[in-house]
Coordinates of C-alpha atoms in Angstrom, one line a residue:
Chain A
X1 CA 20.6 51.3 -57.9
X2 CA 20.5 48.7 -59.5
X3 CA 17.1 46.7 -60.0
X4 CA 18.4 44.2 -57.9
X5 CA 18.7 46.8 -54.9
X6 CA 15.6 49.3 -55.6
X7 CA 13.9 45.2 -56.2
X8 CA 14.9 45.0 -51.8
X9 CA 14.1 47.8 -50.7
X10 CA 10.6 47.2 -51.8
X11 CA 10.3 44.0 -50.9
X12 CA 11.5 44.6 -46.8
X13 CA 9.6 47.8 -46.9
X14 CA 6.3 45.2 -48.3
X15 CA 7.3 42.0 -45.2
X16 CA 7.9 45.2 -43.5
X17 CA 4.1 46.2 -43.6
X18 CA 3.3 42.6 -42.8
X19 CA 5.8 42.5 -39.3
X20 CA 3.6 45.2 -37.9
X21 CA 0.2 43.2 -38.7
X22 CA 2.3 39.9 -37.0
X23 CA 3.4 42.1 -34.4
X24 CA -0.2 43.0 -33.7
X25 CA -2.0 39.5 -33.9
X26 CA 0.9 38.3 -31.7
X27 CA 0.0 40.6 -29.1
X28 CA -4.2 38.8 -29.9
X29 CA -2.7 34.9 -30.5
X30 CA 0.3 34.3 -29.4
X31 CA 0.1 36.3 -25.9
X32 CA -3.7 36.2 -25.7
X33 CA -5.1 32.9 -27.4
X34 CA -7.3 35.4 -28.9
X35 CA -8.7 33.7 -32.6
X36 CA -8.7 36.2 -34.8
X37 CA -10.0 34.7 -38.5
X38 CA -10.5 38.6 -39.0
X39 CA -7.2 40.2 -39.4
X40 CA -7.8 41.4 -43.4
X41 CA -11.2 43.0 -42.3
X42 CA -8.6 45.3 -39.1
X43 CA -6.2 45.4 -42.2
X44 CA -8.4 47.1 -44.6
X45 CA -9.4 49.5 -41.6
X46 CA -6.5 51.2 -40.7
X47 CA -6.3 51.6 -45.1
X48 CA -9.8 53.2 -45.7
X49 CA -10.1 55.5 -42.6
X50 CA -6.1 55.8 -43.3
X51 CA -7.3 57.1 -46.9
X52 CA -10.7 58.4 -46.4
X53 CA -8.9 61.3 -43.7
X54 CA -5.8 62.2 -46.3
X55 CA -7.7 62.1 -49.7
X56 CA -8.1 65.3 -51.0
X57 CA -11.7 66.2 -51.3
X58 CA -14.1 64.8 -54.6
X59 CA -17.5 64.8 -56.1
X60 CA -20.0 61.8 -55.0
X61 CA -17.6 60.8 -51.4
X62 CA -18.3 61.1 -48.0
X63 CA -15.0 62.0 -46.2
X64 CA -12.0 63.5 -48.6
X65 CA -10.3 65.4 -45.4
X66 CA -7.4 66.3 -46.9
X67 CA -5.3 65.8 -43.6
X68 CA -1.9 65.6 -43.1
X69 CA -0.7 61.8 -44.0
X70 CA 0.6 61.3 -40.3
X71 CA -3.3 63.4 -39.3
X72 CA -4.4 60.3 -41.4
X73 CA -3.4 57.9 -39.9
X74 CA -3.8 58.4 -36.8
X75 CA -7.5 58.6 -37.5
X76 CA -7.2 54.6 -39.4
X77 CA -5.7 53.0 -36.1
X78 CA -8.4 54.8 -34.0
X79 CA -10.8 53.7 -36.6
X80 CA -9.8 50.0 -36.4
X81 CA -9.3 50.5 -32.4
X82 CA -13.0 51.5 -32.2
X83 CA -14.6 48.5 -34.8
X84 CA -12.3 45.5 -32.4
X85 CA -13.7 47.2 -29.8
X86 CA -17.4 47.0 -31.4
X87 CA -16.4 43.2 -32.5
X88 CA -14.7 42.3 -28.3
X89 CA -17.9 43.9 -25.9
X90 CA -20.2 42.3 -28.8
X91 CA -17.9 38.8 -27.9
X92 CA -16.8 39.2 -24.4
X93 CA -19.3 37.1 -23.3
X94 CA -18.5 34.1 -25.7
X95 CA -17.1 31.1 -25.3
X96 CA -12.7 31.8 -27.3
X97 CA -13.8 30.3 -30.4
X98 CA -17.1 33.0 -30.9
X99 CA -14.3 35.5 -31.6
X100 CA -12.8 33.6 -34.8
X101 CA -15.9 33.7 -36.3
X102 CA -16.7 37.2 -35.0
X103 CA -13.5 38.4 -36.4
X104 CA -13.7 36.6 -40.0
X105 CA -17.3 38.1 -40.5
X106 CA -16.9 41.3 -39.6
X107 CA -13.5 40.6 -42.4
X108 CA -16.1 40.0 -45.1
X109 CA -18.4 42.6 -43.8
X110 CA -15.4 44.9 -44.2
X111 CA -15.2 43.6 -47.6
X112 CA -18.5 44.0 -49.0
X113 CA -18.3 47.7 -47.7
X114 CA -15.4 48.4 -49.2
X115 CA -16.4 47.0 -52.6
X116 CA -20.1 49.0 -52.5
X117 CA -20.5 52.1 -50.1
X118 CA -19.5 53.9 -52.7
X119 CA -20.1 56.8 -51.2
X120 CA -17.5 56.1 -49.0
X121 CA -15.1 54.2 -50.8
X122 CA -15.3 54.7 -53.1
X123 CA -15.4 51.5 -54.7
X124 CA -14.8 48.2 -56.9
X125 CA -12.9 51.7 -58.4
X126 CA -10.6 52.6 -54.5
X127 CA -9.7 55.6 -53.6
X128 CA -6.9 57.1 -55.9
X129 CA -4.5 59.4 -56.2
X130 CA -3.4 59.7 -52.6
X131 CA -0.5 62.1 -51.7
X132 CA 2.3 59.8 -51.3
X133 CA 3.6 61.8 -47.7
X134 CA 6.4 63.2 -48.2
X135 CA 6.9 62.1 -51.8
X136 CA 8.0 66.1 -52.8
X137 CA 11.6 65.6 -51.3
X138 CA 12.9 63.8 -53.4
X139 CA 13.6 63.8 -56.8
X140 CA 13.1 60.0 -58.3
X141 CA 11.0 56.5 -56.8
X142 CA 13.9 54.3 -56.2
X143 CA 15.3 57.4 -53.3
X144 CA 11.8 57.7 -52.2
X145 CA 11.3 53.6 -51.3
X146 CA 14.6 54.3 -49.1
X147 CA 13.1 57.1 -47.7
X148 CA 10.1 55.4 -46.4
X149 CA 12.0 51.9 -45.8
X150 CA 13.3 54.2 -43.5
X151 CA 10.2 55.4 -42.2
X152 CA 8.7 51.8 -41.4
X153 CA 12.7 50.5 -39.7
X154 CA 11.8 53.1 -37.8
X155 CA 8.4 52.4 -36.2
X156 CA 8.7 49.0 -36.3
X157 CA 11.3 49.4 -33.8
X158 CA 8.6 51.5 -32.2
X159 CA 5.9 48.7 -32.5
X160 CA 8.8 46.3 -31.6
X161 CA 9.9 47.6 -28.3
X162 CA 5.7 48.8 -26.8
X163 CA 4.7 45.8 -27.7
X164 CA 7.7 44.6 -25.7
X165 CA 7.8 46.3 -22.9
X166 CA 3.7 46.0 -22.4
X167 CA 3.6 41.7 -22.6
X168 CA 7.0 41.5 -20.2
X169 CA 5.6 42.6 -17.0
X170 CA 2.7 41.5 -14.4
X171 CA 0.0 42.2 -17.7
X172 CA 1.8 40.6 -20.1
X173 CA 2.5 38.0 -17.2
X174 CA -1.2 38.2 -17.1
X175 CA -2.9 37.1 -21.0
X176 CA -0.3 34.6 -21.3
X177 CA -2.5 33.3 -17.1
X178 CA -5.4 33.8 -19.5
X179 CA -3.6 31.7 -23.3
X180 CA -2.7 29.0 -20.4
X181 CA -6.2 28.3 -18.7
X182 CA -8.9 31.1 -18.0
X183 CA -10.9 28.9 -15.7
X184 CA -8.0 28.5 -13.5
X185 CA -7.0 33.0 -14.3
X186 CA -10.5 33.5 -12.8
X187 CA -10.4 31.3 -10.1
X188 CA -7.3 33.8 -8.8
X189 CA -10.3 36.4 -9.1
X190 CA -9.2 38.2 -12.7
X191 CA -10.8 40.0 -13.9
X192 CA -9.9 38.3 -17.4
X193 CA -12.8 39.5 -19.7
X194 CA -10.8 43.7 -19.3
X195 CA -7.9 41.3 -20.3
X196 CA -8.9 40.3 -22.8
X197 CA -10.6 43.5 -24.2
X198 CA -7.3 44.9 -23.8
X199 CA -5.3 42.4 -26.5
X200 CA -7.9 41.8 -28.7
X201 CA -7.8 46.4 -29.4
X202 CA -4.2 46.7 -28.8
X203 CA -3.3 44.5 -31.1
X204 CA -5.8 45.3 -34.4
X205 CA -4.3 48.9 -34.0
X206 CA -1.1 47.9 -35.3
X207 CA -3.3 45.7 -37.8
X208 CA -4.4 49.5 -38.3
X209 CA -1.9 51.2 -38.7
X210 CA 0.2 48.5 -41.2
X211 CA -3.1 48.6 -43.2
X212 CA -2.2 52.9 -43.4
X213 CA 1.1 52.7 -44.2
X214 CA 0.1 50.2 -47.3
X215 CA -2.1 53.4 -49.0
X216 CA 0.8 55.6 -47.5
X217 CA 2.9 53.2 -49.4
X218 CA 0.8 52.5 -52.9
X219 CA -1.0 56.2 -52.8
X220 CA -4.1 54.3 -53.6
X221 CA -6.7 52.3 -52.2
X222 CA -8.8 49.2 -53.5
X223 CA -10.9 46.1 -52.2
X224 CA -8.9 44.0 -54.1
X225 CA -6.0 44.6 -52.0
X226 CA -8.1 42.7 -49.2
X227 CA -9.1 39.3 -49.9
X228 CA -9.5 36.8 -47.4
X229 CA -5.7 35.0 -48.2
X230 CA -4.1 37.9 -46.4
X231 CA -5.4 36.8 -42.8
X232 CA -3.9 33.3 -44.0
X233 CA -0.4 35.3 -45.2
X234 CA 0.1 36.5 -41.5
X235 CA -1.4 34.2 -39.7
X236 CA 1.9 32.1 -41.5
X237 CA 3.8 34.2 -40.8
X238 CA 3.0 34.3 -36.4
X239 CA 2.7 30.2 -36.9
X240 CA 5.7 30.0 -38.3
X241 CA 7.8 32.6 -36.9
X242 CA 7.5 32.0 -33.7
X243 CA 3.7 32.4 -31.7
X244 CA 4.2 34.5 -28.9
X245 CA 7.6 35.7 -29.2
X246 CA 7.6 39.2 -30.8
X247 CA 10.5 39.2 -32.4
X248 CA 10.2 35.7 -34.2
X249 CA 7.1 37.5 -35.2
X250 CA 9.2 39.5 -37.4
X251 CA 11.2 36.8 -38.6
X252 CA 8.3 34.7 -39.8
X253 CA 7.0 38.5 -41.8
X254 CA 9.9 38.4 -43.5
X255 CA 10.8 34.9 -43.4
X256 CA 7.6 33.7 -45.5
X257 CA 7.3 36.8 -47.6
X258 CA 11.1 35.9 -49.5
X259 CA 8.9 32.7 -49.6
X260 CA 5.9 33.9 -51.6
X261 CA 7.4 36.4 -53.1
X262 CA 10.4 34.0 -54.3
X263 CA 8.0 31.3 -55.1
X264 CA 5.5 33.4 -57.3
X265 CA 8.8 34.6 -59.5
X266 CA 9.7 31.3 -59.4
X267 CA 6.0 29.7 -60.7
X268 CA 6.4 32.3 -63.4
X269 CA 9.5 30.6 -64.7
X270 CA 9.5 27.3 -64.0
X271 CA 5.7 26.5 -64.3
X272 CA 4.1 26.1 -68.2
X273 CA 2.3 28.7 -69.2
X274 CA -0.9 27.0 -68.9
X275 CA -0.9 26.5 -65.5
X276 CA 0.8 30.0 -64.8
X277 CA -3.2 30.7 -63.9
X278 CA -3.0 28.6 -61.3
X279 CA 0.3 30.0 -59.3
X280 CA -1.6 31.7 -56.8
X281 CA -3.2 28.3 -55.7
X282 CA 0.9 26.8 -56.5
X283 CA 1.8 29.8 -53.6
X284 CA -0.7 28.8 -51.1
X285 CA -0.5 25.3 -51.1
X286 CA 3.7 26.4 -50.6
X287 CA 2.5 28.6 -47.8
X288 CA 0.3 25.6 -46.9
X289 CA 3.4 22.4 -46.9
X290 CA 5.3 25.0 -45.1
X291 CA 2.8 25.4 -42.0
X292 CA 1.9 21.6 -42.1
X293 CA 6.3 21.7 -42.3
X294 CA 7.1 23.7 -39.5
X295 CA 4.2 22.6 -36.9
X296 CA 5.9 18.7 -36.9
X297 CA 9.0 19.5 -37.0
X298 CA 9.2 22.1 -35.4
X299 CA 5.3 23.5 -33.9
X300 CA 6.8 26.6 -31.2
X301 CA 7.8 27.8 -34.7
X302 CA 11.3 29.1 -35.7
X303 CA 12.1 31.0 -32.8
X304 CA 10.1 30.3 -29.4
X305 CA 8.2 31.9 -26.4
X306 CA 10.6 32.5 -24.1
X307 CA 9.5 30.3 -20.6
X308 CA 9.5 33.7 -18.7
X309 CA 8.0 36.3 -20.1
X310 CA 7.8 39.1 -16.8
X311 CA 10.7 41.1 -16.7
X312 CA 11.5 40.8 -13.0
X313 CA 11.1 37.4 -12.6
X314 CA 14.0 36.3 -15.2
Chain B
X1 CA -2.8 31.4 15.5
X2 CA -5.2 34.1 15.0
X3 CA -8.3 32.0 14.8
X4 CA -8.8 32.0 10.9
X5 CA -9.8 30.7 8.8
X6 CA -13.2 29.2 10.6
X7 CA -15.4 27.5 7.5
X8 CA -18.7 26.4 8.8
X9 CA -21.0 24.4 6.2
X10 CA -24.6 24.3 7.3
X11 CA -27.4 21.4 5.7
X12 CA -26.8 22.4 1.7
X13 CA -27.9 21.1 -1.1
X14 CA -26.4 20.4 -4.1
X15 CA -28.2 18.5 -7.3
X16 CA -27.4 18.3 -11.2
X17 CA -30.9 17.6 -12.1
X18 CA -32.8 14.6 -9.6
X19 CA -29.5 13.9 -8.2
X20 CA -28.8 14.5 -5.3
X21 CA -25.5 15.2 -4.8
X22 CA -25.0 16.6 -1.5
X23 CA -27.8 16.7 0.0
X24 CA -27.8 18.6 3.1
X25 CA -24.1 18.3 4.6
X26 CA -23.0 20.7 8.0
X27 CA -19.3 20.7 8.5
X28 CA -16.8 22.4 10.7
X29 CA -13.5 23.1 10.1
X30 CA -12.2 24.6 12.9
X31 CA -10.0 27.8 12.8
X32 CA -6.2 26.5 13.1
X33 CA -6.9 22.6 12.7
X34 CA -6.3 20.1 10.2
X35 CA -10.1 18.5 9.3
X36 CA -10.7 15.6 7.2
X37 CA -13.3 14.7 3.9
X38 CA -13.6 11.4 3.7
X39 CA -15.9 9.0 2.2
X40 CA -16.7 6.6 -1.3
X41 CA -16.4 7.6 -5.2
X42 CA -19.2 9.5 -5.8
X43 CA -19.9 10.8 -2.1
X44 CA -20.5 13.2 -3.1
X45 CA -16.8 14.8 -1.6
X46 CA -15.6 16.9 -4.8
X47 CA -18.8 18.6 -5.2
X48 CA -19.2 20.1 -1.2
X49 CA -16.0 20.9 -2.4
X50 CA -16.9 23.8 -5.7
X51 CA -19.8 24.7 -4.2
X52 CA -18.0 25.9 -0.7
X53 CA -15.2 27.5 -3.6
X54 CA -18.8 29.3 -5.4
X55 CA -17.9 26.9 -8.7
X56 CA -21.4 25.7 -7.8
X57 CA -24.6 26.7 -6.5
X58 CA -25.7 25.3 -3.5
X59 CA -29.4 25.0 -3.3
X60 CA -29.5 25.2 -0.2
X61 CA -27.9 25.9 3.1
X62 CA -25.2 28.3 4.2
X63 CA -21.4 28.6 4.2
X64 CA -19.4 30.6 6.3
X65 CA -15.6 31.7 6.6
X66 CA -15.5 33.2 9.6
X67 CA -18.6 34.3 10.1
X68 CA -19.4 35.9 6.7
X69 CA -21.6 34.2 4.3
X70 CA -19.7 32.7 1.3
X71 CA -23.0 30.6 -0.6
X72 CA -23.6 32.5 -3.2
X73 CA -21.1 34.6 -4.1
X74 CA -18.9 34.1 -7.4
X75 CA -15.6 31.5 -7.6
X76 CA -13.1 34.8 -8.0
X77 CA -15.2 36.1 -4.9
X78 CA -14.9 33.2 -1.5
X79 CA -10.1 33.1 -3.4
X80 CA -11.2 37.3 -2.2
X81 CA -12.7 36.5 1.3
X82 CA -10.0 33.6 1.9
X83 CA -10.5 30.5 0.6
X84 CA -7.9 28.9 -1.4
X85 CA -8.1 25.5 -3.4
X86 CA -6.5 23.3 -4.9
X87 CA -8.5 20.5 -7.6
X88 CA -7.3 17.0 -7.2
X89 CA -5.8 17.5 -11.0
X90 CA -3.6 20.0 -11.0
X91 CA -4.0 22.8 -12.9
X92 CA -0.3 24.9 -13.2
X93 CA -0.1 27.2 -15.8
X94 CA 1.9 24.9 -17.9
X95 CA 3.3 27.7 -20.1
X96 CA 4.9 29.5 -17.4
X97 CA 7.6 28.9 -14.8
X98 CA 7.2 27.8 -12.3
X99 CA 7.9 31.2 -10.5
X100 CA 6.4 32.7 -12.8
X101 CA 2.6 30.6 -11.3
X102 CA 4.3 31.9 -8.2
X103 CA 3.8 36.2 -9.3
X104 CA 0.8 35.5 -11.0
X105 CA -1.4 35.0 -7.7
X106 CA -1.7 38.4 -5.6
X107 CA -4.6 39.8 -6.5
X108 CA -4.8 43.9 -7.2
X109 CA -1.1 43.4 -9.1
X110 CA -0.1 47.3 -9.6
X111 CA 1.8 46.2 -12.6
X112 CA -1.7 44.0 -14.0
X113 CA -3.4 47.8 -14.7
X114 CA -1.7 48.5 -18.4
X115 CA -1.3 51.8 -17.9
X116 CA 0.0 51.4 -15.1
X117 CA 3.8 50.0 -16.5
X118 CA 3.6 53.8 -18.5
X119 CA 3.2 55.9 -15.7
X120 CA 4.2 54.3 -12.0
X121 CA 7.0 52.0 -13.9
X122 CA 8.9 52.9 -10.4
X123 CA 6.6 51.5 -8.3
X124 CA 6.0 48.4 -10.3
X125 CA 8.9 47.7 -10.3
X126 CA 8.9 48.0 -6.4
X127 CA 6.1 45.7 -6.2
X128 CA 7.1 43.3 -8.4
X129 CA 10.3 42.6 -6.7
X130 CA 8.1 42.4 -3.2
X131 CA 6.6 39.5 -4.8
X132 CA 8.6 37.3 -6.4
X133 CA 10.9 37.8 -2.5
X134 CA 7.9 36.2 -1.7
X135 CA 7.4 33.3 -4.2
X136 CA 11.1 33.0 -3.4
X137 CA 10.3 32.0 0.2
X138 CA 7.6 30.2 -0.7
X139 CA 9.1 27.4 -2.8
X140 CA 12.1 27.3 -1.1
X141 CA 9.0 25.9 1.8
X142 CA 7.5 24.3 -0.9
X143 CA 10.9 22.4 -2.1
X144 CA 10.6 23.9 -5.1
X145 CA 13.0 26.1 -5.7
X146 CA 15.2 24.1 -8.2
X147 CA 12.2 23.7 -10.5
X148 CA 11.1 27.2 -9.6
X149 CA 12.6 28.2 -13.8
X150 CA 10.9 25.1 -15.2
X151 CA 7.5 25.0 -17.4
X152 CA 5.4 23.9 -14.6
X153 CA 3.7 22.2 -17.6
X154 CA 7.2 20.1 -17.0
X155 CA 7.7 19.1 -13.7
X156 CA 6.5 16.0 -12.2
X157 CA 2.3 15.2 -11.2
X158 CA 3.6 15.0 -7.9
X159 CA 5.0 19.0 -8.3
X160 CA 3.1 20.2 -9.5
X161 CA 0.8 19.7 -6.8
X162 CA 3.6 21.4 -4.9
X163 CA 2.8 23.5 -7.0
X164 CA -0.8 24.4 -6.8
X165 CA -0.1 24.9 -2.3
X166 CA 2.5 26.5 -3.3
X167 CA 0.1 28.8 -5.4
X168 CA -2.5 29.1 -3.0
X169 CA 0.3 30.0 -0.4
X170 CA 0.5 33.5 -2.3
X171 CA -2.6 34.7 -1.9
X172 CA -1.5 34.5 2.2
X173 CA -5.4 32.2 2.1
X174 CA -7.2 31.8 5.7
X175 CA -8.1 28.6 5.1
X176 CA -6.5 26.1 1.6
X177 CA -9.1 23.3 0.8
X178 CA -7.4 20.4 -1.0
X179 CA -8.5 18.1 -3.3
X180 CA -7.0 13.9 -3.1
X181 CA -3.4 15.8 -2.0
X182 CA -1.8 12.5 -1.8
X183 CA -3.4 11.0 -5.1
X184 CA -0.1 9.9 -8.3
X185 CA 2.2 11.4 -6.0
X186 CA 5.4 9.3 -5.1
X187 CA 6.3 8.1 -1.3
X188 CA 9.0 10.6 -0.8
X189 CA 7.2 13.3 -2.8
X190 CA 3.8 12.4 -0.2
X191 CA 6.6 12.5 2.9
X192 CA 7.0 16.4 1.7
X193 CA 3.5 16.5 1.1
X194 CA 2.2 15.9 4.9
X195 CA 5.7 17.6 6.4
X196 CA 4.5 20.8 4.4
X197 CA 0.7 21.2 5.5
X198 CA 2.1 20.4 8.9
X199 CA 4.5 22.9 9.7
X200 CA 1.5 25.4 7.4
X201 CA -0.9 24.7 10.0
X202 CA 2.2 24.4 13.4
X203 CA 1.9 28.2 12.2
X204 CA -1.7 28.7 12.5
X205 CA -3.3 27.6 8.5
X206 CA -6.5 26.0 7.9
X207 CA -6.9 23.3 5.8
X208 CA -9.7 21.0 5.2
X209 CA -8.0 18.2 3.1
X210 CA -10.5 15.0 0.5
X211 CA -7.7 12.7 0.5
X212 CA -8.1 9.2 0.0
X213 CA -5.3 7.9 1.8
X214 CA -5.8 6.7 5.5
X215 CA -2.6 7.3 6.1
X216 CA -2.4 10.6 5.3
X217 CA -5.9 11.6 7.0
X218 CA -4.0 9.8 10.2
X219 CA -0.4 12.2 9.9
X220 CA -2.9 15.2 9.6
X221 CA -6.0 15.1 11.2
X222 CA -7.9 16.0 14.7
X223 CA -10.6 15.7 12.9
X224 CA -12.8 14.0 10.5
X225 CA -16.1 13.3 8.2
X226 CA -17.1 10.3 5.9
X227 CA -19.4 11.6 3.3
X228 CA -21.3 8.6 1.3
X229 CA -23.8 8.9 -1.0
X230 CA -24.4 12.5 -0.6
X231 CA -24.5 12.3 3.2
X232 CA -23.0 12.9 6.2
X233 CA -22.2 9.2 7.4
X234 CA -19.8 9.9 10.8
X235 CA -17.8 12.1 12.5
X236 CA -15.0 12.3 14.5
X237 CA -11.2 12.0 15.3
X238 CA -9.6 9.1 12.6
X239 CA -8.0 6.3 14.5
X240 CA -12.2 5.8 15.5
X241 CA -14.3 7.0 13.2
X242 CA -12.6 4.3 10.4
X243 CA -13.7 1.4 13.2
X244 CA -17.5 2.1 12.8
X245 CA -19.2 0.2 11.3
X246 CA -22.3 2.0 8.5
X247 CA -18.3 4.1 6.9
X248 CA -16.8 -0.2 6.8
X249 CA -20.6 -0.9 5.1
X250 CA -20.1 2.4 2.8
X251 CA -17.1 1.9 1.7
X252 CA -17.8 -2.0 1.0
X253 CA -21.2 -0.8 0.1
X254 CA -19.4 1.3 -2.6
X255 CA -16.4 -1.0 -3.9
X256 CA -19.0 -3.3 -4.9
X257 CA -21.0 -1.5 -6.8

């Protein structure tokens, strides 16, 4: 494979991992109006959960169960779901804004555990030497990446179709009603608390899945992979692509990730060497600018949400 | 006319700190009739509505619908008991279509439960079709069919009032409380709204209406209750009540204050 083709495969794998995350956030924010300010925390729980369950046994570490990767992945998703359930239950009776604070705090807490709880997470060194699933079947990294991209395509399609089926229903219609006017929905006799909790937990699970997939692809996990900037990126993808539209969520993931990587490349080529250390900040500025422009010019995102959500009301 | 929707309010009081917004008011909205609630601004009419609908706790008195106590129940339980209300300022689900606004209303839909959409798809779909058919009939009745697929936030204020009425009808209530249905509605749409309320009443629906437009009150109500400063001032047929000196004074005094 040529350099460009293999880079494209790598790019698409990372973009589709982001895509799964954005789909999860879209269920929470796009459909239900739940402000998850700690996407990275749930992503990290999925990643560490998968790594701990799949990793080989090792000295002085909790875990290392050596489970087959698909099982470990399911375990990572379950761990994320449980974490979301705890956060969701704790904030259920509070006003919506408190969820943002609670999720932000969760992400910080997870980061601190990742860095400091060495016996569980390997501390700053992380967990290394994880077996990449199915790697032995392929001779070269290039062929393996192509295989992994195929797996990602299937998983993205599965998450997309499952979420579409879930929201294009009376359940999805009610999520949107809660987003639009919680008071009016409650006065119509709807159980708002249960619905918000469901959407929060079900939206967190794909975010955890993305973390587990990232671990499978990279083969190690380290706290440096879970910086707060990731939450910002995922939000940017959702806003640019189109909040409340699952296809928009995927489009935003690919589009913003393309812009992010290309701007990184452009900065490394065009910006004077003395400024290279500020490259990261320039990238964040560019994405921030993109969000502002989109909000001004096309507030609904590239693909805005459709007026009708439930299938039988088309 | 099943005689449903008899609302009895007995000596209800609501205070905000030292202010007695509703001070021991009693009223009866007779089953199958349209009862008006009028009075100057600040008389406590909407506060009384909120107390009846369960959004405010009344500190004293009783509220009964067809003999069942409503006071002390939260709004969704009052709603489930058969009392639907509209808001002075319409609160539609603005980003949703008019059709979906209506389809959201029916209680205990199978498809509202996440798992039912996976394990009982056929039953959910059948229920959805029935709900949709009812929503379409109500939109037809209310004159909302042309805007069925418009976002509720994008239609006129008058049409939004009709959406509120249509949403209330979707719940098949025993009584509907309308809070200023005529406010901000153009005269043609207002005639339509009045006509629809009468048609519903002819089928047995009970109404309690707050309204400032006396033409609307005169056209609809058999009986009106006048409130001023949180108290019941007068009661009777609209034409007679508005000529009473204490009512005229309350309105003029209210305007002067």
